[in-house]
């Protein structure tokens, strides 16, 4: 076939080019599929352990260069469980010589050419980009060690963000089926050991079975029994709620498993499962169309960093769609947002309950700030769409930071803003630490030139949602 | 272990690179018997399979860039394509030099001639003329720069030798810039809407859309 094409006269050069393309050499054989380990487990473990301090130090250096990580809580503002303060202020550091206002006055081209985009607005690398995989915060690791004698610690990396920039732990649980009960978590983190007694009488048999499955550990890329793992002992695996703790999030993170091949994958901050019942698309980039699809695929490929081939040799769990998946979905679908007493049924502030500043914030949100064009109050502050914010207008692409290549994010799903004060860090990769950071981010990205007063009002407003 | 004594001129080139990639990737992928300065840190210029394949493929790509670019200098009509090709010759000649030093340091043999794919394309370019020639060249450039960007990303993630990874990191932004420049010219040549991303191209060869 190719020989025949090559002998054709050079009539249509362009067509010829494509015919050659089809027979051309591909990229390296492991550009798409993950290579298997080449060294024995003990050697890999020793090497990883020897490097761990250096790996963590490098990440800490990046974080302190990007963010002000000091403890400045907003006075009298707690997350929904009432136990953890919400952090105040813009934490992304500015490059020398600019202010937020002078930056916002520049065009995207000027910011790019002068290299002025604050580094904290850029994609956030995983602690160890080439290895990637799931990383759990220490509180989760400790809880699972105590409750289940299950070890979620990795020997190559640790969780990198400070505790003050992660959600309240354990997060409260609100059910759509029992608004009258409020938080049903009893202040504990759900585990396979305590879920039955906690939820007995509150949920249905089908939901209970779904919950059991969501709490049952199954093999995962870094936590399994083969030599291709990052847990010291052969591991029992990972449960869904190890990341979606109490159906919210504990800020565990991952490299996006299956939207790009290994070398270009990006960090993903665990999303909350609150309000899942209202979402039409799932995942920041995957846009799966049902909770069932997402549930099925989490264990099938996401657990294995997107490589279903690698999954098979580690004992992947393929939950049965009509039975198990449906029950897991039914459980997830009754998780509600935290109550927002100042919102009316249409998601608008009730003027008799809101402060002047909060109402001013809503006006900015609906008007000059343009936020509501995507975060529509009536549909739980989403639009069930993905949008390309085109951040690459502001920076030169292709630079590598801690082994992550800075590439355009492309379209990302609009996240809900209901209960938003409960789920730092923000954006799909957790690159922003506070709500004030998100306001500066969108002020720049949307070019809306908000005043300081308007920015403060927006933050005050988002705290009510 | 291979014993490596870096010659002085090689060392000079290597020193000019940023020392960004001191850390090895996932040690699970390290070749057995790799000399290490400390556990998990390969000795300088200890290369894994990926490094070696990278050198081979990147060398082949670099050779073709300079070869085609020189040909375009002689055959093309439009200034946009000529300017682009001149930039390819200049940028890739520089990169090829650096890569050569690194390959020598790691004792990895480099291909000397165009690979089969590029020989084939060169044959077609030789026969084509006028607008056909320019299109064939530019569309080939888009494809080659896409592949090169993938290759560089792959080396950054899977490679082992810090100096080689630094080379890949340093080269990638330029290659992406070339890609967008080629896409810009292609949309000019074909009269189509821009194929490039939102980030405009820097550098002199930028065509005005």
XYZ file of C-alpha atoms in Angstrom:
674
model
C 0.000 0.000 0.000
C 2.610 2.540 1.001
C 4.898 1.394 -1.808
C 2.091 1.939 -4.265
C 1.430 5.424 -2.938
C 5.080 6.340 -3.108
C 5.185 5.492 -6.798
C 2.283 7.820 -7.597
C 3.312 10.963 -9.459
C 3.557 14.054 -7.267
C 0.269 15.538 -8.429
C -1.350 16.540 -5.162
C 1.404 17.161 -2.685
C -0.843 17.728 0.286
C -2.752 14.510 -0.178
C 0.563 12.699 -0.437
C 1.693 14.114 2.858
C -1.246 12.603 4.674
C -0.803 9.256 3.025
C 2.758 9.194 4.305
C 1.502 10.260 7.705
C -0.507 7.104 8.007
C 2.587 4.951 7.583
C 4.962 7.202 9.522
C 6.787 6.101 12.613
C 4.860 6.766 15.788
C 6.275 8.346 18.930
C 8.089 6.233 21.549
C 6.353 2.972 22.468
C 5.623 4.139 26.006
C 4.275 7.574 25.084
C 0.711 6.407 25.715
C 0.861 3.213 27.763
C 2.647 3.213 31.074
C 5.897 1.237 31.199
C 6.187 -1.481 33.828
C 8.809 -1.158 36.574
C 12.293 -2.287 35.608
C 13.695 -2.673 39.128
C 12.699 -4.837 42.107
C 10.411 -3.266 44.687
C 13.032 -3.017 47.445
C 15.437 -1.076 45.217
C 12.727 1.317 44.109
C 11.572 1.857 47.677
C 15.099 2.579 48.902
C 15.647 5.078 46.086
C 12.308 6.782 46.652
C 12.857 7.024 50.398
C 16.322 8.460 49.914
C 14.899 11.155 47.648
C 11.745 11.934 49.560
C 13.078 14.830 51.648
C 14.479 16.519 48.565
C 11.255 15.981 46.604
C 9.182 17.548 49.375
C 11.633 20.404 49.822
C 11.412 21.278 46.163
C 7.622 21.426 46.363
C 7.708 23.536 49.532
C 10.037 25.990 47.830
C 7.574 26.304 44.978
C 4.652 26.823 47.343
C 6.374 29.516 49.411
C 7.486 31.280 46.245
C 3.902 31.341 45.028
C 1.779 31.853 48.122
C 1.627 33.655 51.420
C 0.870 30.661 53.610
C 0.482 32.506 56.936
C -2.481 31.906 59.219
C -4.935 34.799 58.690
C -8.453 33.560 59.312
C -11.469 35.729 58.498
C -12.799 36.768 61.933
C -15.951 34.881 62.914
C -16.278 32.918 59.677
C -16.208 29.147 60.006
C -16.761 26.331 57.551
C -20.190 24.691 57.723
C -19.322 22.312 60.550
C -18.324 25.292 62.696
C -14.885 23.938 63.500
C -12.443 25.316 60.956
C -11.895 29.001 60.174
C -11.948 30.240 56.588
C -8.660 31.842 55.537
C -8.669 35.503 54.533
C -6.946 37.618 51.950
C -5.183 37.177 48.651
C -2.442 34.585 49.073
C -1.025 34.515 45.564
C 2.147 36.612 45.572
C 2.582 39.408 43.043
C 5.693 39.740 40.908
C 7.946 42.624 41.927
C 6.875 46.082 40.902
C 3.148 45.558 40.305
C -0.040 45.857 42.326
C -3.283 44.003 41.640
C -4.696 47.180 40.155
C -1.716 47.980 37.953
C -1.712 44.371 36.764
C -5.411 44.464 35.919
C -4.799 47.636 33.912
C -2.450 45.781 31.538
C -3.596 43.807 28.524
C -3.076 40.026 28.408
C -0.387 40.564 25.751
C 1.494 43.000 27.971
C 1.314 40.652 30.939
C 2.597 37.792 28.813
C 5.397 39.718 27.157
C 6.625 41.136 30.474
C 6.196 37.807 32.224
C 3.995 39.344 34.914
C 1.329 36.695 35.510
C 1.590 35.777 39.214
C 3.090 32.287 39.452
C 0.246 31.210 41.769
C -2.218 31.602 38.889
C -0.316 29.023 36.852
C -1.058 25.273 36.923
C 0.002 23.688 40.228
C 2.347 20.721 39.866
C 1.890 17.435 41.680
C 4.542 16.818 44.359
C 6.124 14.357 41.977
C 4.879 14.836 38.470
C 6.595 11.909 36.700
C 5.171 9.381 39.156
C 1.921 11.162 39.927
C -0.895 9.222 41.518
C -3.099 9.712 44.545
C -1.786 11.553 47.603
C -3.800 11.710 50.822
C -3.655 14.366 53.547
C -2.257 13.315 56.893
C -5.554 13.486 58.766
C -7.087 10.958 56.403
C -4.045 8.716 56.704
C -4.217 8.817 60.503
C -7.953 8.154 60.605
C -7.734 5.135 58.336
C -4.784 3.796 60.296
C -6.787 4.056 63.515
C -10.170 2.976 62.223
C -9.228 0.305 59.696
C -5.518 -0.422 60.206
C -5.152 0.539 56.560
C -2.058 2.435 55.471
C -2.544 5.294 53.003
C 0.983 6.647 53.444
C 3.291 6.730 50.422
C 7.026 6.268 50.728
C 7.895 8.577 47.862
C 5.815 11.690 48.587
C 3.650 13.339 51.248
C 0.733 15.732 51.043
C 2.063 19.210 50.319
C -0.488 21.878 51.279
C -0.864 23.327 54.734
C -3.776 22.108 56.773
C -5.274 25.599 56.967
C -5.930 25.555 53.217
C -7.847 22.274 53.203
C -11.479 21.573 54.083
C -12.734 21.010 57.576
C -12.109 17.424 58.642
C -14.204 15.410 59.063
C -16.670 17.403 56.975
C -20.360 17.505 57.910
C -22.820 15.435 55.865
C -26.150 16.886 54.740
C -28.803 14.680 53.130
C -31.439 15.781 50.632
C -33.691 13.183 52.190
C -33.384 14.583 55.731
C -33.056 18.373 55.746
C -34.550 18.341 59.228
C -31.596 16.432 60.680
C -28.808 18.732 59.540
C -25.303 17.259 59.754
C -25.597 13.484 60.233
C -21.865 12.751 60.481
C -21.743 12.800 64.308
C -18.382 14.488 63.898
C -16.724 11.335 62.604
C -15.295 10.329 59.298
C -17.287 7.544 57.634
C -15.399 4.283 57.318
C -16.187 0.654 56.694
C -16.097 0.184 60.498
C -18.672 2.763 61.502
C -20.940 3.487 58.546
C -23.670 1.039 59.448
C -24.291 2.259 62.943
C -24.001 5.876 61.797
C -26.523 5.577 58.980
C -28.825 2.856 60.254
C -32.408 4.110 60.090
C -31.431 7.193 58.105
C -30.868 5.699 54.652
C -32.514 2.928 52.614
C -31.165 -0.615 52.131
C -30.061 0.249 48.607
C -28.285 3.404 49.768
C -26.696 1.437 52.614
C -25.269 -1.111 50.192
C -24.068 1.723 47.967
C -22.386 3.298 50.970
C -20.711 0.035 51.884
C -19.235 -0.199 48.404
C -18.101 3.408 48.482
C -16.202 2.611 51.680
C -14.725 -0.698 50.533
C -11.077 -0.424 49.521
C -10.088 -1.715 46.099
C -6.661 -1.899 44.435
C -5.250 1.296 43.026
C -2.114 2.241 41.123
C -0.001 3.222 44.156
C -1.869 1.074 46.675
C -2.020 -2.561 45.638
C -0.190 -5.814 46.188
C 2.235 -5.863 43.253
C 5.749 -4.440 43.127
C 4.285 -1.570 41.137
C 3.057 0.387 44.174
C 4.135 3.207 46.478
C 2.923 1.840 49.814
C 5.478 0.099 52.001
C 3.350 -3.000 52.640
C 1.193 -4.716 50.037
C -1.921 -2.593 50.316
C -5.623 -3.340 50.711
C -6.261 -0.463 48.357
C -8.239 2.738 48.378
C -11.915 3.537 49.009
C -13.930 6.212 47.237
C -14.444 8.123 50.450
C -10.706 8.171 51.194
C -10.705 11.258 48.982
C -14.361 12.252 49.022
C -14.275 12.141 52.832
C -17.848 12.185 54.140
C -18.898 12.786 50.514
C -17.158 16.160 50.571
C -13.416 16.385 49.964
C -10.326 16.247 52.152
C -8.215 17.865 49.402
C -6.526 14.592 48.466
C -5.121 15.025 44.993
C -4.266 13.039 41.936
C -2.904 13.500 38.438
C -5.748 13.661 35.973
C -5.919 10.063 34.911
C -7.320 9.979 31.495
C -7.510 13.182 29.584
C -3.889 13.350 28.489
C -1.104 10.795 28.354
C 1.269 10.567 31.297
C 3.737 13.258 30.323
C 1.177 16.062 30.111
C -1.206 15.167 32.909
C -2.187 17.796 35.460
C -2.972 17.844 39.144
C -6.572 17.366 40.248
C -7.951 18.462 43.591
C -10.716 16.124 44.799
C -14.118 17.652 44.112
C -16.913 17.607 46.625
C -19.785 15.214 45.925
C -22.250 17.621 47.539
C -25.036 18.563 45.152
C -24.037 15.907 42.661
C -27.745 15.270 42.066
C -27.959 18.524 40.136
C -24.911 18.171 37.953
C -25.250 17.260 34.310
C -21.576 16.790 33.541
C -18.905 15.216 35.730
C -15.174 15.761 35.979
C -13.285 18.943 35.123
C -12.464 17.807 31.620
C -14.017 14.389 31.212
C -17.592 15.529 30.952
C -19.039 12.117 31.732
C -22.795 12.372 31.659
C -23.979 10.439 34.673
C -22.988 9.679 38.232
C -23.154 6.022 37.236
C -20.622 6.491 34.467
C -18.282 8.379 36.739
C -18.614 5.848 39.528
C -17.860 2.971 37.231
C -14.902 4.591 35.636
C -13.276 5.814 38.884
C -12.284 2.295 39.900
C -11.881 0.972 36.418
C -9.370 3.463 35.057
C -9.014 6.600 37.195
C -7.616 4.507 40.043
C -4.970 3.253 37.639
C -3.924 6.625 36.337
C -5.999 6.086 33.257
C -4.303 2.928 32.050
C -6.770 0.050 31.959
C -3.973 -2.255 30.859
C -1.978 -1.626 34.005
C -5.204 -1.980 36.013
C -5.804 -5.554 35.013
C -2.643 -6.915 36.577
C -3.342 -5.238 39.907
C -6.789 -6.700 40.399
C -9.096 -3.965 39.186
C -12.616 -4.022 40.601
C -15.281 -3.747 37.932
C -18.491 -2.956 39.808
C -21.597 -4.448 38.315
C -23.503 -1.689 36.550
C -27.159 -2.518 37.195
C -26.612 -3.485 40.806
C -23.542 -2.143 42.494
C -22.993 0.987 40.423
C -26.642 1.964 40.632
C -26.591 1.643 44.404
C -23.384 3.634 44.757
C -24.951 6.309 42.570
C -28.135 6.388 44.600
C -26.155 6.981 47.740
C -24.112 9.779 46.186
C -27.240 11.403 44.814
C -28.724 12.167 48.232
C -25.794 14.281 49.426
C -26.871 17.892 49.779
C -25.015 21.188 49.900
C -24.670 22.736 53.351
C -27.639 24.948 54.238
C -27.422 28.549 52.998
C -29.964 30.346 55.191
C -29.560 33.681 53.408
C -30.525 32.311 49.965
C -34.088 32.187 48.674
C -35.368 29.255 46.575
C -34.009 30.843 43.412
C -30.531 31.142 44.858
C -30.799 34.901 45.373
C -29.994 36.679 48.641
C -32.935 37.426 50.894
C -32.504 41.200 51.532
C -34.022 40.866 54.971
C -31.216 38.496 56.020
C -28.167 39.680 54.073
C -25.828 42.530 54.985
C -25.296 45.595 52.812
C -21.878 44.280 51.764
C -23.246 40.846 50.844
C -25.979 42.459 48.754
C -23.389 44.678 47.076
C -21.402 41.506 46.356
C -24.424 39.896 44.736
C -24.861 42.933 42.499
C -21.233 42.647 41.369
C -21.697 38.908 40.863
C -24.772 39.421 38.698
C -23.514 42.546 36.927
C -20.077 44.089 36.489
C -18.203 40.972 37.633
C -20.079 38.798 35.087
C -19.785 35.788 37.423
C -23.444 34.783 37.064
C -23.049 34.357 33.312
C -21.487 30.992 34.143
C -22.301 30.497 37.839
C -26.083 30.819 37.455
C -27.758 31.090 40.882
C -30.884 29.272 39.747
C -28.944 26.145 38.716
C -26.837 25.808 41.862
C -24.337 28.372 40.591
C -23.358 26.289 37.597
C -24.307 26.283 33.949
C -23.542 22.627 33.267
C -21.016 23.675 30.701
C -17.291 23.687 30.241
C -15.518 26.950 29.465
C -12.077 27.747 28.160
C -10.825 30.604 30.315
C -7.800 30.935 27.971
C -5.354 31.716 30.723
C -2.548 31.128 28.211
C -3.275 34.594 26.878
C -1.322 35.730 29.950
C 1.773 33.498 29.864
C 4.192 31.833 27.484
C 3.281 28.190 27.236
C 5.711 25.292 27.376
C 7.761 26.282 30.411
C 8.435 23.442 32.857
C 7.901 23.969 36.582
C 8.726 21.082 38.927
C 8.509 18.732 35.962
C 5.037 19.933 34.974
C 4.888 21.497 31.536
C 2.729 24.623 31.574
C 0.197 23.925 28.850
C -3.198 25.525 28.251
C -5.946 24.010 30.429
C -8.533 24.098 27.671
C -12.236 23.937 28.586
C -12.952 23.138 32.241
C -16.331 22.562 33.799
C -17.917 25.423 35.734
C -17.835 24.288 39.345
C -20.697 25.035 41.672
C -20.220 27.825 44.189
C -22.730 26.453 46.707
C -20.927 25.808 49.966
C -17.759 27.166 48.365
C -16.161 28.394 51.598
C -15.968 24.716 52.626
C -13.775 23.544 49.791
C -10.392 25.176 49.535
C -8.082 24.944 47.659
C -9.791 26.284 44.525
C -9.847 25.507 40.811
C -9.497 22.032 39.363
C -5.880 21.645 40.487
C -6.178 23.544 43.762
C -3.864 26.332 42.636
C -5.736 29.042 44.586
C -5.857 29.004 48.387
C -8.610 31.508 49.232
C -11.796 32.990 47.797
C -10.022 36.352 47.596
C -7.525 34.646 45.286
C -10.333 33.459 43.029
C -11.688 37.010 42.814
C -8.295 38.364 41.695
C -7.990 35.455 39.260
C -11.343 36.071 37.598
C -10.868 39.834 37.725
C -7.848 39.347 35.485
C -9.177 36.509 33.331
C -12.458 38.280 32.613
C -10.933 41.767 32.460
C -13.735 43.254 34.560
C -11.570 45.766 36.491
C -13.254 45.532 39.864
C -12.460 48.035 42.631
C -11.159 46.870 46.010
C -14.572 47.521 47.514
C -16.253 45.381 44.866
C -13.731 42.585 45.380
C -14.294 42.560 49.126
C -18.044 42.527 48.585
C -17.730 39.542 46.220
C -15.817 37.568 48.844
C -18.390 38.450 51.507
C -21.134 37.335 49.105
C -19.473 33.991 48.296
C -19.226 33.237 52.011
C -23.052 33.231 52.155
C -23.537 30.697 49.368
C 29.453 0.953 34.336
C 30.465 3.076 31.440
C 33.197 5.448 32.501
C 32.503 8.951 31.291
C 35.027 11.719 31.015
C 33.354 14.813 29.665
C 35.575 16.740 27.287
C 36.017 20.436 28.053
C 33.918 21.923 25.208
C 31.075 19.580 26.083
C 31.178 20.695 29.689
C 30.966 24.311 28.584
C 27.762 23.688 26.630
C 26.241 21.740 29.472
C 27.005 24.451 31.986
C 24.992 26.947 29.991
C 21.823 24.948 30.576
C 19.516 25.636 33.525
C 19.931 23.153 36.349
C 16.221 22.606 36.800
C 15.962 18.843 36.771
C 18.131 17.570 39.597
C 15.593 14.949 40.555
C 15.108 11.625 38.899
C 11.595 10.704 37.818
C 10.049 7.508 39.083
C 12.975 5.280 40.114
C 10.851 2.246 39.220
C 11.741 2.984 35.596
C 15.501 3.218 36.137
C 17.644 0.766 34.176
C 19.226 -1.986 36.276
C 22.882 -1.240 36.973
C 22.560 2.528 36.684
C 25.452 4.259 38.458
C 24.105 6.535 41.163
C 25.654 9.378 43.143
C 23.152 8.712 45.944
C 20.237 6.263 45.999
C 17.785 7.289 43.315
C 20.045 9.996 41.851
C 21.686 8.720 38.677
C 25.302 9.749 38.115
C 25.747 12.505 35.508
C 25.058 11.342 31.957
C 23.751 7.962 33.066
C 20.990 7.547 30.542
C 17.952 5.308 30.572
C 16.247 3.748 27.550
C 14.025 6.771 27.164
C 16.987 9.153 27.113
C 18.657 7.101 24.419
C 15.562 6.864 22.278
C 14.957 10.560 22.784
C 18.424 11.361 21.456
C 17.794 9.223 18.412
C 14.383 10.653 17.564
C 15.251 14.251 18.422
C 18.402 14.054 16.323
C 16.438 12.760 13.343
C 13.901 15.558 13.737
C 16.606 18.209 14.108
C 18.463 17.029 11.017
C 15.297 17.241 8.954
C 14.505 20.742 10.220
C 17.852 22.099 9.061
C 17.779 20.127 5.803
C 14.253 21.231 4.840
C 14.827 24.778 6.030
C 17.864 25.124 3.819
C 15.908 23.775 0.861
C 13.118 26.271 1.482
C 15.645 29.094 1.482
C 16.367 28.164 -2.116
C 12.870 27.308 -3.365
C 10.165 29.242 -1.539
C 8.555 32.360 -2.917
C 6.794 34.006 -0.019
C 8.604 35.912 2.694
C 6.546 34.383 5.467
C 7.654 30.857 4.569
C 11.238 31.951 3.903
C 11.453 33.800 7.220
C 10.021 30.815 9.039
C 12.469 28.426 7.382
C 15.424 30.658 8.207
C 14.327 30.626 11.832
C 14.075 26.827 11.731
C 17.612 26.512 10.393
C 18.966 28.860 13.028
C 17.066 27.538 16.053
C 17.421 23.864 15.219
C 21.105 24.145 14.321
C 21.677 25.562 17.789
C 19.605 22.859 19.431
C 21.302 20.150 17.375
C 24.667 21.315 18.662
C 23.567 21.090 22.259
C 22.038 17.703 21.686
C 25.226 16.471 20.088
C 27.249 17.462 23.134
C 24.801 15.657 25.389
C 24.777 12.548 23.230
C 28.576 12.464 23.286
C 28.587 12.870 27.049
C 26.240 9.924 27.364
C 28.033 7.955 24.649
C 24.854 7.548 22.655
C 25.399 7.255 18.893
C 23.362 9.682 16.823
C 21.864 9.083 13.388
C 23.711 10.903 10.624
C 21.064 10.928 7.904
C 17.390 11.701 7.559
C 15.133 8.874 8.693
C 12.883 7.078 6.222
C 9.892 9.271 6.921
C 11.768 12.498 6.314
C 13.649 11.122 3.290
C 10.277 10.417 1.785
C 9.055 13.914 2.473
C 12.307 15.385 1.179
C 11.737 13.494 -2.073
C 8.293 15.024 -2.374
C 9.586 18.491 -1.544
C 12.247 18.160 -4.228
C 9.605 17.456 -6.838
C 7.060 20.071 -5.735
C 7.119 23.736 -6.628
C 5.294 27.009 -6.042
C 2.287 27.019 -3.748
C 2.267 23.212 -3.574
C 5.800 23.243 -2.278
C 5.071 25.795 0.425
C 1.998 23.968 1.629
C 3.755 20.640 1.682
C 6.578 22.126 3.716
C 4.396 24.004 6.184
C 1.938 21.164 6.788
C 4.910 18.867 7.323
C 6.299 21.392 9.787
C 3.071 21.455 11.763
C 3.088 17.700 12.066
C 6.780 17.527 12.918
C 6.531 20.194 15.589
C 3.492 18.511 17.103
C 5.447 15.287 17.323
C 8.519 17.015 18.648
C 6.501 18.740 21.374
C 5.112 15.340 22.398
C 8.584 13.856 22.327
C 10.008 16.611 24.522
C 7.168 16.285 27.028
C 7.764 12.574 27.107
C 11.469 13.039 27.797
C 10.732 15.555 30.565
C 8.472 13.002 32.254
C 10.256 9.723 31.478
C 13.884 10.641 30.934
C 16.581 10.191 33.541
C 19.645 12.285 32.728
C 19.139 15.734 34.290
C 21.160 17.499 31.606
C 19.120 15.911 28.839
C 15.866 16.701 30.612
C 16.998 20.289 31.026
C 17.658 20.388 27.308
C 14.113 19.157 26.663
C 12.667 21.745 29.047
C 14.638 24.535 27.470
C 13.659 23.504 23.940
C 9.940 22.898 24.427
C 8.730 26.541 24.576
C 10.598 27.276 21.337
C 9.130 24.251 19.622
C 5.623 25.275 20.678
C 6.361 28.755 19.377
C 7.465 27.259 16.056
C 4.295 25.194 15.947
C 2.090 28.225 16.369
C 4.113 30.150 13.790
C 3.681 27.275 11.312
C -0.040 27.137 12.066
C -0.269 30.865 11.468
C 1.429 30.565 8.089
C -0.697 27.570 7.162
C -3.858 29.530 7.791
C -2.451 32.286 5.601
C -1.558 29.862 2.812
C -4.845 28.024 2.932
C -7.029 31.013 3.734
C -8.419 29.221 6.758
C -9.178 30.437 10.231
C -6.282 30.238 12.634
C -5.331 26.791 13.847
C -3.310 28.091 16.767
C -4.143 28.476 20.462
C -5.079 31.751 22.100
C -1.471 32.551 22.982
C 0.083 34.447 20.088
C 3.540 33.708 18.779
C 6.583 35.683 19.690
C 9.448 36.320 17.290
C 10.059 38.015 13.981
C 8.572 35.388 11.693
C 5.073 35.964 13.048
C 2.664 36.411 10.194
C -0.089 38.961 10.626
C -3.366 37.066 10.469
